[in-house]
XYZ file of C-alpha atoms in Angstrom:
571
model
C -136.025 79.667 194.867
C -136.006 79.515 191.141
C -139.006 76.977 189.647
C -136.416 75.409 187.469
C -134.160 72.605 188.272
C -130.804 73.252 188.834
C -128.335 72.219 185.771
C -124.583 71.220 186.818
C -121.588 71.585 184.167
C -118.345 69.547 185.684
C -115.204 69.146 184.712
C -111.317 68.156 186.311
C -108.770 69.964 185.160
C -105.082 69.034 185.127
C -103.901 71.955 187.020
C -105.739 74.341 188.866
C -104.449 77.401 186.570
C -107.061 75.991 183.882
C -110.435 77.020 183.125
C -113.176 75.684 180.972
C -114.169 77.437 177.723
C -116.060 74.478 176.918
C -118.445 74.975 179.640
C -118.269 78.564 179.503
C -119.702 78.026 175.641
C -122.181 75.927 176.504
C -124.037 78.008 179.729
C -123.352 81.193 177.051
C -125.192 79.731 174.195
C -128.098 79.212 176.671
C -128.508 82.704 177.887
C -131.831 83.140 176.501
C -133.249 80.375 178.251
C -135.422 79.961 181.304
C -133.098 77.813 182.720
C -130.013 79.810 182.010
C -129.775 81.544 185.664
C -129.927 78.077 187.078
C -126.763 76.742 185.500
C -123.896 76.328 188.046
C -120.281 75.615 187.145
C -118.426 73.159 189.044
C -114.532 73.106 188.007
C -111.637 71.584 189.943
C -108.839 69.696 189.533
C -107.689 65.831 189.247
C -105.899 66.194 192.112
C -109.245 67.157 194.847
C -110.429 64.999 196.903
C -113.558 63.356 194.595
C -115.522 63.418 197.941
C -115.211 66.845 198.302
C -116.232 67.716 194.687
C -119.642 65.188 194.583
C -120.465 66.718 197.740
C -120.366 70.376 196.309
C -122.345 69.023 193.344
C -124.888 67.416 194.605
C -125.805 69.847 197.269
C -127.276 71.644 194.374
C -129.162 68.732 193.409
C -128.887 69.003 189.788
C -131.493 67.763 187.552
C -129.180 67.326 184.476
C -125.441 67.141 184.971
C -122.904 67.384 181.925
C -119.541 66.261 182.097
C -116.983 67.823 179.994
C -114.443 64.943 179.667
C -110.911 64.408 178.420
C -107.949 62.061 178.656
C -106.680 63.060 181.679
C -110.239 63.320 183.638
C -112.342 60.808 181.767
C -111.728 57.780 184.674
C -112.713 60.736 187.373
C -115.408 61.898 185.761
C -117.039 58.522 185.251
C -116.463 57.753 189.017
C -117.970 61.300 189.717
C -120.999 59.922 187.763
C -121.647 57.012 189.491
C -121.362 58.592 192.965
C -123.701 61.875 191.464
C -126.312 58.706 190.477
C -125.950 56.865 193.587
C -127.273 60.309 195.168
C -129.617 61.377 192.919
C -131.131 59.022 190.698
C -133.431 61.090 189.074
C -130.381 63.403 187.480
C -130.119 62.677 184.081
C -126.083 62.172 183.333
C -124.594 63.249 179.980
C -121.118 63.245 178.695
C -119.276 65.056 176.050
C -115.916 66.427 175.389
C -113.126 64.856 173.251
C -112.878 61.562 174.962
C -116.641 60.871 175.393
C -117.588 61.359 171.766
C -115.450 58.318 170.479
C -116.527 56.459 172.984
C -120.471 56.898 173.244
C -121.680 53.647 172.511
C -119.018 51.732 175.049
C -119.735 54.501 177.589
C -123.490 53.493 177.162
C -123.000 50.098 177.175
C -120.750 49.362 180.025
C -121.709 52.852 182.570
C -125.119 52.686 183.666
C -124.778 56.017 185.352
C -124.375 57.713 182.068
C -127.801 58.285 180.158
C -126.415 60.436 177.056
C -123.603 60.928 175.373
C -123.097 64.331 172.549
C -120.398 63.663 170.206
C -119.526 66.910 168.572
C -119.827 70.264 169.702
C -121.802 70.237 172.802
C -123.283 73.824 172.729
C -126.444 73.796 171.282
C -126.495 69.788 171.576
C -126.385 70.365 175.153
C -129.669 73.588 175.242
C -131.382 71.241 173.462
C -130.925 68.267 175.562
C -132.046 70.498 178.359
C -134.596 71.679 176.739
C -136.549 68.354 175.770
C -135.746 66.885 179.780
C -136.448 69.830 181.818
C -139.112 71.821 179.506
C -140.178 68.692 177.594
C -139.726 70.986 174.487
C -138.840 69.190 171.345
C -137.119 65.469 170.697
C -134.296 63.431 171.751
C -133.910 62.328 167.826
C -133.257 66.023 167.220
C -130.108 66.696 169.177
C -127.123 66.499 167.036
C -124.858 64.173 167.647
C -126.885 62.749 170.679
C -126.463 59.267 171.688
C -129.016 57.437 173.979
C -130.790 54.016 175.072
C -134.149 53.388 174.086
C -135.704 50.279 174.674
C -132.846 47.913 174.979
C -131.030 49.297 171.986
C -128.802 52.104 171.536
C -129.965 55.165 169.713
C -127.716 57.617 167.520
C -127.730 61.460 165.934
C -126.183 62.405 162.845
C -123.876 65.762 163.832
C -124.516 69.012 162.684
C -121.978 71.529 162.320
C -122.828 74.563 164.066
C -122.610 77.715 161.509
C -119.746 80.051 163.249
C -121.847 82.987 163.256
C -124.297 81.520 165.132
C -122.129 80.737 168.366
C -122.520 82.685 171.244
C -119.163 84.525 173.028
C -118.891 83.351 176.584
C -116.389 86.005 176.898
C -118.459 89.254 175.608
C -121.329 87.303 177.710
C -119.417 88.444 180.583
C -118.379 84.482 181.940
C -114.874 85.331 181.732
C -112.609 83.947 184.866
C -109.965 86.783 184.985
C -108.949 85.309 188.136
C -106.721 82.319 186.277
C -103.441 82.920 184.675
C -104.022 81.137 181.657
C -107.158 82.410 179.707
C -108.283 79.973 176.768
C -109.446 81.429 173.391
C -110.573 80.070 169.836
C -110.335 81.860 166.584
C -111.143 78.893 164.253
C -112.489 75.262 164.837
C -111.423 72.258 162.938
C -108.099 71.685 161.027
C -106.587 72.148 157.674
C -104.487 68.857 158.202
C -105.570 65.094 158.454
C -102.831 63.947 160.313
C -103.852 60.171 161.679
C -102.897 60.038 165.111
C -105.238 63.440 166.144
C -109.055 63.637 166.861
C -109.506 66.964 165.232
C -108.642 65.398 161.765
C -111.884 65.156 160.824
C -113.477 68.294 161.812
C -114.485 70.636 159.234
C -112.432 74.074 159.569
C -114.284 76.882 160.144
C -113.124 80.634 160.663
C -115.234 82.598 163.707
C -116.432 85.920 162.695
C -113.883 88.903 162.947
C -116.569 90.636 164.678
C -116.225 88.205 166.929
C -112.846 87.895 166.976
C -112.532 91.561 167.745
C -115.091 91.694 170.094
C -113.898 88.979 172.731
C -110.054 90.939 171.790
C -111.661 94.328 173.683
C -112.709 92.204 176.813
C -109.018 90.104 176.845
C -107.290 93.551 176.056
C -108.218 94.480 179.595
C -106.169 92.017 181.072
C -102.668 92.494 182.173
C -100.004 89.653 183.325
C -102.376 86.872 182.043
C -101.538 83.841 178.785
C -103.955 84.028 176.167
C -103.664 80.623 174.762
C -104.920 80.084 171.726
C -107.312 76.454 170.933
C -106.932 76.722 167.093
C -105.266 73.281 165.689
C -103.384 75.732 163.200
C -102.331 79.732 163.309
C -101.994 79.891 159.771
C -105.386 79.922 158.164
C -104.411 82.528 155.388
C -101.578 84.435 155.622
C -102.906 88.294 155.521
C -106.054 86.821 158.512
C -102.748 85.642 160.190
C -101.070 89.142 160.185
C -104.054 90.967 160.778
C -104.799 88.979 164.025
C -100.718 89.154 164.637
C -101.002 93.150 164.779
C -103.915 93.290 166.552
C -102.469 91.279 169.312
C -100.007 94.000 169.322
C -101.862 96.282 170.921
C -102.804 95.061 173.642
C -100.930 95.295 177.025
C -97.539 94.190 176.873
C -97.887 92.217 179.540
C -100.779 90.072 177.866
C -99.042 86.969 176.379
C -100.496 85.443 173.180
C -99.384 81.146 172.676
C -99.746 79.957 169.908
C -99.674 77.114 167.610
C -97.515 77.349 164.425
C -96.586 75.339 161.626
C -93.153 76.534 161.095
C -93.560 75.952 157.270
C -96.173 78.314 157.164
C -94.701 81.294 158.967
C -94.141 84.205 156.071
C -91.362 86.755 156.416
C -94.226 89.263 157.260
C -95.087 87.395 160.540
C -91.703 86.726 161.360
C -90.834 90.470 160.843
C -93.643 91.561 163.761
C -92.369 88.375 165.958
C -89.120 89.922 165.917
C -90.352 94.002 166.506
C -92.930 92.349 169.478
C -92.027 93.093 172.861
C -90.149 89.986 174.416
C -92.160 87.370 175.826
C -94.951 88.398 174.059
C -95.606 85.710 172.270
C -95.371 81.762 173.589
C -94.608 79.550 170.319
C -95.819 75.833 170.103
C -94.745 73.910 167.630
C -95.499 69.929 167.085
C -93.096 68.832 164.520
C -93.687 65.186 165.435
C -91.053 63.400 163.499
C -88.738 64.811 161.087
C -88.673 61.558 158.460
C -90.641 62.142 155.468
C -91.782 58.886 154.699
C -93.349 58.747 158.460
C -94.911 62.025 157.590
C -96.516 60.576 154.761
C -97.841 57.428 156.627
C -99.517 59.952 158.993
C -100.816 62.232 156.418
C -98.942 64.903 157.667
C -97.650 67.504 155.215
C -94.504 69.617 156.214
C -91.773 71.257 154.635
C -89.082 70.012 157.102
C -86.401 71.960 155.444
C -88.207 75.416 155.328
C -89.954 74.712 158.816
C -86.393 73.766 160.557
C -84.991 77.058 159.056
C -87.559 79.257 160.359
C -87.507 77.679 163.526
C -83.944 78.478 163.910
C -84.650 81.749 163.290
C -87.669 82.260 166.261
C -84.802 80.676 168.666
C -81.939 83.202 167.360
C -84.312 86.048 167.720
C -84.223 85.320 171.642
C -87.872 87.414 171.929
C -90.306 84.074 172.942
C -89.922 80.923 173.949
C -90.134 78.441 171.862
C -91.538 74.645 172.304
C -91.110 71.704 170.349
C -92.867 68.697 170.287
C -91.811 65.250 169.077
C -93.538 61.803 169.284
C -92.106 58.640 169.684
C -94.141 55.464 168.266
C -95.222 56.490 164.943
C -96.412 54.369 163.116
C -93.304 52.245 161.425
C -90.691 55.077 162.699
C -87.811 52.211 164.037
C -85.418 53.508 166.939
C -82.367 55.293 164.318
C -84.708 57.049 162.479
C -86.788 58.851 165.945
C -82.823 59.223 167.375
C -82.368 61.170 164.270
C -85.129 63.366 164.381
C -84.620 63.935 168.296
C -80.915 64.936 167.531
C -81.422 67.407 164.932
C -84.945 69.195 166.821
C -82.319 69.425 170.063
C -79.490 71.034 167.806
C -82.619 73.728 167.013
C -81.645 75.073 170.312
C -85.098 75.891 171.418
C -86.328 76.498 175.004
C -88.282 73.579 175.442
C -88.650 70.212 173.592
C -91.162 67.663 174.751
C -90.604 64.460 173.304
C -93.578 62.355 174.474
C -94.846 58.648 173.628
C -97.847 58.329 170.531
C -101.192 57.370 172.434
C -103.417 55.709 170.263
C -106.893 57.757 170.727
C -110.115 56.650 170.337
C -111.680 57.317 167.060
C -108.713 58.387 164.949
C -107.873 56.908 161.530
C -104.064 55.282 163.585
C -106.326 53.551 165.893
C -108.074 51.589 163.468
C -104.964 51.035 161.859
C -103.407 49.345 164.667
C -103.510 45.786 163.624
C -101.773 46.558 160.560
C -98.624 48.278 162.511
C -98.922 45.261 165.057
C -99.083 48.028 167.587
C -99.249 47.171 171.293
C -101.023 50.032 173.831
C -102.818 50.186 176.737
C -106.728 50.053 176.165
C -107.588 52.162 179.299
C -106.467 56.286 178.895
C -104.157 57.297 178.146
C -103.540 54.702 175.266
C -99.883 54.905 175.750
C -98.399 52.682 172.949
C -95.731 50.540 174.386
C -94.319 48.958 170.936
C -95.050 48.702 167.199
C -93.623 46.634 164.682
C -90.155 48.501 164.334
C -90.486 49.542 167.364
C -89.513 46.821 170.337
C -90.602 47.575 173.756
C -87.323 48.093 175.004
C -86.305 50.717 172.499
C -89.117 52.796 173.266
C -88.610 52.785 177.012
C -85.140 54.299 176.404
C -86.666 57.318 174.383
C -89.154 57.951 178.097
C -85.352 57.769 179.524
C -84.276 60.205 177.346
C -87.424 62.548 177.755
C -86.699 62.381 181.170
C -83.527 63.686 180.861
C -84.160 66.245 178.668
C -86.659 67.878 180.926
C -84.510 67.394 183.990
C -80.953 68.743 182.017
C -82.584 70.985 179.404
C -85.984 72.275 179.521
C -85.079 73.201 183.437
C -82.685 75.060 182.592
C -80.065 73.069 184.910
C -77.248 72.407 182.490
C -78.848 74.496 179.475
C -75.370 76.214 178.543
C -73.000 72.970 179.538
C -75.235 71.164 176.656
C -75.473 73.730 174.349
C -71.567 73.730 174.129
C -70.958 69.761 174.969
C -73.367 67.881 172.202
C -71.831 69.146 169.266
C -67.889 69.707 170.446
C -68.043 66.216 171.873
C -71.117 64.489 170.763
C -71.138 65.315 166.908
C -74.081 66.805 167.656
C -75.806 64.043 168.334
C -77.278 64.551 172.334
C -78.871 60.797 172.306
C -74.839 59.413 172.361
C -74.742 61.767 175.347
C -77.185 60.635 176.880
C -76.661 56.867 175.999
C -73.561 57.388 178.070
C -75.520 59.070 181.088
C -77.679 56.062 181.290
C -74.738 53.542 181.105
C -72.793 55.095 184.264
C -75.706 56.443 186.110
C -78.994 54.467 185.425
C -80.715 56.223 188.267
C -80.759 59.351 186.180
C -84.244 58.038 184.682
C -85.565 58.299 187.650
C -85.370 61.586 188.842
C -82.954 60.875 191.645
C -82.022 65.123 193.575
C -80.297 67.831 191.595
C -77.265 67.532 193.065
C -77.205 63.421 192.038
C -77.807 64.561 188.320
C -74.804 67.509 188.636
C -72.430 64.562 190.325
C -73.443 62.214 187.323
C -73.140 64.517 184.728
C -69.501 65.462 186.415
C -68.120 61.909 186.340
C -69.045 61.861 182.550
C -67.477 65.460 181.701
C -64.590 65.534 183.831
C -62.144 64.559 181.135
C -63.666 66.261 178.675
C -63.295 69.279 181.110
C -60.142 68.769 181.647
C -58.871 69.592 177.991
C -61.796 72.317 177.660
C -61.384 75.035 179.212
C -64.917 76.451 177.998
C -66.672 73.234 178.741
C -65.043 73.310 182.466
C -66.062 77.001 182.729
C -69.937 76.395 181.346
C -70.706 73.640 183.808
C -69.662 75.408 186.776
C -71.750 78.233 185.481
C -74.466 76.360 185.178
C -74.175 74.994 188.712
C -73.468 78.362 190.357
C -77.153 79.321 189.009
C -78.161 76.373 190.902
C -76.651 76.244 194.630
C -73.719 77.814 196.712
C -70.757 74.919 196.105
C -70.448 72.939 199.210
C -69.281 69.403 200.045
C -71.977 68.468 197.573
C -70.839 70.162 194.579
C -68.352 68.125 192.163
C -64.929 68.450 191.991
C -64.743 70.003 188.852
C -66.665 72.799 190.134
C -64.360 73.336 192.917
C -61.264 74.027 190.453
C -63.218 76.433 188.542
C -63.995 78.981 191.078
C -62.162 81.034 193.622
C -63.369 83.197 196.638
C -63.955 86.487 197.045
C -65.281 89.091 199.566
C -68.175 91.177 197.893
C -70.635 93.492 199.495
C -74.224 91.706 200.129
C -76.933 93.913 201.416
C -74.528 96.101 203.283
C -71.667 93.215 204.601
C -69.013 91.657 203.428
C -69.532 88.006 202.503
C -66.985 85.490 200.368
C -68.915 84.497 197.447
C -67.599 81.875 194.521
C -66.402 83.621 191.519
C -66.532 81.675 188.028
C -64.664 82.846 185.098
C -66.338 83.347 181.717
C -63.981 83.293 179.103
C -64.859 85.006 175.800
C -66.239 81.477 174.193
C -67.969 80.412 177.379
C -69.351 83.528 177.176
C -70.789 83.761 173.639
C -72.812 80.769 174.987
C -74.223 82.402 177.941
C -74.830 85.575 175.694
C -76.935 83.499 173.372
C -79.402 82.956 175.788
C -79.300 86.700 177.188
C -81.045 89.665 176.080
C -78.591 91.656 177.734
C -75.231 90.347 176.875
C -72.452 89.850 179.431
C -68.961 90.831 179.189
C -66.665 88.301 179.431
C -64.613 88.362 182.830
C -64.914 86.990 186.848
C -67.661 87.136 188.329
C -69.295 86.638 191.999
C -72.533 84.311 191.751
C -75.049 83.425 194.069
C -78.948 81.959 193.342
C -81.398 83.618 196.134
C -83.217 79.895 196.400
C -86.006 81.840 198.465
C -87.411 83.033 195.324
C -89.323 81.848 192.702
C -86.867 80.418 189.485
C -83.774 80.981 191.783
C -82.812 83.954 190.471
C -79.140 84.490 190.206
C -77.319 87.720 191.723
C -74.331 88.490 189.921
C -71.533 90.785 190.370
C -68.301 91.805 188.354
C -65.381 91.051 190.319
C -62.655 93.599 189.512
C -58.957 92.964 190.526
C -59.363 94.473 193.635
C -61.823 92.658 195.159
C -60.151 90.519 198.068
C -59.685 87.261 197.419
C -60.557 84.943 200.487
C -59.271 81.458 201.136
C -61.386 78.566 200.760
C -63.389 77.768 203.516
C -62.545 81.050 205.676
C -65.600 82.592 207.165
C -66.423 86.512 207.123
C-alpha cells in the first residue's frame, strides 16, 4: 500500500454519457507528484443512489476530497459532503467548479463540511492545495483563488490566470475515457463577449497552444462513432485559426463528430464553404441567439449582427449536412411577452432541427444578478435560479413561454409533426407558430403536460381538421407525419383515416396490407427538404419498425398494381 493518502475527485453528472475533463485536468496537471498514483476518480450520475456513491468513496478513505460542482449537482454534492465528513472527519473537503466559485464565502459560512473553496481554475489551485495538506509543502495564502476559515474569519486568494502553455493535456496524458460517447475538448478558455447573464464573462480569453491543439487531435483522431464537443464559449477566435482547426477536423474519421459553438455572425464564406463539402453529420452546430431584439441585446452586452447571423443560419439549415440547434431565453432582462413571441416566431421560421427555448436563471456572480433589483426580477434563490417574472415580464406570461417550450420539443424537436408544421405555421399561421400554439393550449390545455403521443396527434387533429379539409397538402403532411409514428388503428384521428388506403405489399417474404399515404408534389417538396435523398412524389406503403431505436420508417413505392385491400381485412 502506497505511503500517501488517498486523494478523491467527485463529481454527478447529468447523464451518464458525460465525463469530466475538469477532473481529468486536474489529476493530469499533478502527474509529477508523489501523490499522483493515489488519485482516484469517482464519477456518476444525479440520478445514483447517493448511498451507493459515498459508500464507493469512502471505502478509499480519502484524505482530501474535491468536488467538481455545477448547477445541476451542486445540492448532491453538498449532501455527498456532509455524509463523506460524517465518515471521515479528518478528510479535508474542497469545492470548485462553476457554481462553487461564486459562492465560496456562503458555502463556508453556512456548510461546515466544506473546508475550502478554489474559485477559478482548479488545476494547479487544487496540486497546490494538496501539496501544503498532505506534504505540508508551501502555504494556504499561496493557492490562487483559495478560500478558507482561519480563526473565526474567512480567508481569501487573489486568482491567477494560469499561462496556456503551462497546462498539462489530460488527453496526451493518456486519462482519456474512450468508453463514453460524448468526449469533451477545449481549444480556448475565456470569452470574447461580456454578455450579463453568463459566468464566463469575465474570464480572460486565452488561445491553448496549437501544439497542443494538435497533439490531443492525434489521440481523438483514433476514435470512431464518438461527439467531440467542443467547451470553447466561442468558435470564432480569428477567422484563418478557425479554418485551420475546421480542416483539420476534416481529417479525421468520418464518423468522429465535431459540436460546436458558433456565432452565426461570425461564420465567413470560407467556413461555410468546408461546412457544406464536410461529410453529413459531421459537424453538430450550437448556436445561442438568445433574443433577437436589439435593444435587449444591448442591455445584456451582447453584440450580434441579427441580420447577417439569421442569414447564415438559414443557410447551415438549407445545406441539410448537420444539425443545427438554437437557443433562445425567455426573461431577459426588460424583454416584455410581444417582443420574446417575436423573436421565438422568426428563430422557428429558421427551420432548424432543434430550438430550445429555455427560462433566464439568474447565476451567481454574474453582472444580471446584481442587477436584479433594478429589473424588479423575481427567481428562486436555491439552483437553478429559475426567474419566474421581471418587470415586463408578469408571472403568468412567462409560464406560457415553458408551455410553449414544451410543445416545441414534443411537436418539433421530436420530430413528431416536423413536416405538418413546417407547411401549417406560415400557410395558416402567418408564420407566426406562437398563434398556433396559443390555439393548442386553448382546446387542449393538457398538451403542457406531456399527456401520450397519440393525445398530442388527436389534439393537433381537432385543430387542423378544417384546415385539412381545404388543403390537400396539409391533409397529406399530417398523415405522413403520423405514419412515421404508429400503424393507424382505432387510435389514430380521423383525418388520418381519409388519407390513406390499403394495400398488400411483400414484408420479409409475406404478404401483409400496409397503409399507403399519398405525397403529392407540394407535400413532397416538404418532405424532400428534410431528405438527403429526395423522394419522388407518388403512393407509398409506410410502416415505423417501433422495435428499433428512432422508429425507423420502412417505405415502399406502391405501383398501380399493387392490390388494394379493404379496410380492416386481414392477410
Amino acid at each position: 500500500m502506497s505511503a500517501n493518502p488517498p486523494i478523491a475527485l467527485i463529481t454527478l453528472h447529468a447523464g451518464f454519457h458525460h465525463s469530466s475533463l475538469a477532473l481529468r485536468s486536474i489529476a493530469a496537471c499533478c502527474r509529477d507528484e508523489p501523490f499522483y498514483t493515489d488519485i482516484r476518480l469517482f464519477e456518476s450520475t444525479v440520478k445514483a443512489d447517493p448511498n451507493q456513491v459515498i459508500d464507493e468513496i469512502a471505502a478509499s478513505a480519502p484524505r482530501l476530497a474535491g468536488f467538481s460542482t455545477y448547477l445541476w449537482n451542486i445540492d448532491l454534492c453538498l449532501a455527498l459532503a456532509e455524509a463523506l465528513k460524517a465518515r471521515s472527519p479528518n478528510t479535508s473537503i474542497v469545492f470548485g467548479g462553476p457554481e462553487a466559485g461564486p459562492r465560496g464565502e456562503e458555502l463556508l459560512a453556512t456548510r461546515p463540511a466544506v473546508d475550502f473553496i478554489i474559485e477559478g481554475e482548479g488545476e494547479f489551485a487544487f496540486r497546490d492545495l494538496a501539496r501544503v495538506l498532505l506534504r505540508n509543502e508551501g502555504r494556504l495564502d499561496a493557492v490562487s483563488g483559495l478560500l478558507w476559515r482561519e480563526e473565526n474569519r474567512m480567508r481569501r486568494n487573489p486568482i491567477r490566470p494560469v499561462p496556456p502553455e503551462e497546462l498539462i493535456s489530460p488527453y496526451t496524458e493518456g486519462l482519456l475515457d474512450a468508453d463514453k460517447p460524448l468526449i469533451y475538448w477545449e481549444t480556448s478558455r475565456g470569452c470574447p463577449f461580456r454578455c450579463s447573464f453568463c459566468t464566463s464573462a469575465g474570464d480572460q480569453l486565452r488561445t491553448l497552444p496549437d501544439s497542443r491543439i494538435e497533439a490531443e487531435l492525434e489521440v481523438l483522431g483514433r476514435l470512431e462513432h464518438k461527439t467531440v464537443k467542443l467547451l470553447d464559449r466561442s468558435f470564432h477566435l480569428g477567422a484563418k485559426r478557425t479554418l485551420r482547426l475546421l480542416k483539420r477536423f476534416l481529417d479525421t474519421p468520418d464518423s468522429l463528430r465535431f459540436h460546436l459553438e458558433l456565432n452565426p455572425d461570425r461564420i465567413t464564406p470560407e467556413a461555410m464553404a468546408l461546412f457544406e463539402s464536410a461529410p453529413p453529420g459531421k459537424f453538430q452546430f450550437e448556436i445561442g441567439l438568445q433574443t433577437l431584439d436589439d435593444g435587449v441585446l444591448d442591455r445584456i452586452e451582447r453584440r450580434m449582427d441579427v441580420p447577417k447571423g439569421t442569414e447564415n443560419i438559414r443557410q447551415l439549415v438549407a445545406m441539410n449536412r448537420h444539425p443545427v440547434h438554437l437557443d433562445l431565453i425567455v426573461g431577459l432582462p426588460d424583454e416584455d411577452a410581444e417582443q420574446c413571441r417575436t423573436s421565438m416566431d422568426r428563430v422557428f421560421n429558421l427551420g432548424a432541427d432543434h430550438l430550445q427555448l429555455g427560462t433566464l436563471k439568474l447565476l451567481p456572480g454574474t453582472a444580471l444578478r446584481h442587477q436584479a433589483s433594478q429589473y424588479d426580477y423575481r427567481f428562486d434563490p436555491d439552483p437553478p435560479y429559475e426567474v419566474h417574472s421581471h418587470r415586463s415580464l408578469g408571472a403568468d406570461a412567462l409560464n406560457r413561454f415553458k408551455h410553449y417550450a414544451e410543445l416545441i420539443e414534443r411537436l418539433w424537436n421530436s420530430g413528431l409533426l416536423r413536416h405538418t408544421l413546417t407547411w401549417w405555421v406560415p400557410t395558416h399561421f402567418h408564420h407566426r407558430v406562437s398563434r398556433l400554439l396559443d390555439v393548442l393550449l386553448e382546446i387542449a390545455p393538457d398538451l403542457a403536460h406531456r399527456p401520450p403521443p397519440h393525445r398530442m396527434f388527436n389534439a393537433v387533429a381537432t385543430l387542423l381538421e378544417p384546415h385539412a379539409g381545404k388543403d390537400p397538402v396539409l391533409r397529406q403532411l399530417f398523415a405522413w407525419d403520423y405514419g412515421h409514428f404508429a400503424l393507424p388503428g382505432r387510435q389514430a384521428p380521423a383525418v388520418v383515416h381519409e388519407a390513406i388506403t390499403w394495400h398488400a405489399v411483400d414484408v420479409g417474404g409475406r404478404r401483409k396490407h400496409r397503409p399507403v399515404y399519398t405525397l403529392g408534389e407540394r407535400a413532397c417538396e416538404v418532405v424532400n427538404k428534410r431528405r438527403r435523398e429526395p423522394l419522388a412524389s407518388g403512393r407509398y406503403a409506410l410502416w415505423p419498425r417501433k422495435h428499433l431505436k428512432g422508429r425507423p420508417a420502412t417505405r415502399i413505392r406502391i405501383q398501380d398494381t399493387c392490390p388494394r385491400v379493404a379496410k380492416g381485412s386481414k392477410m
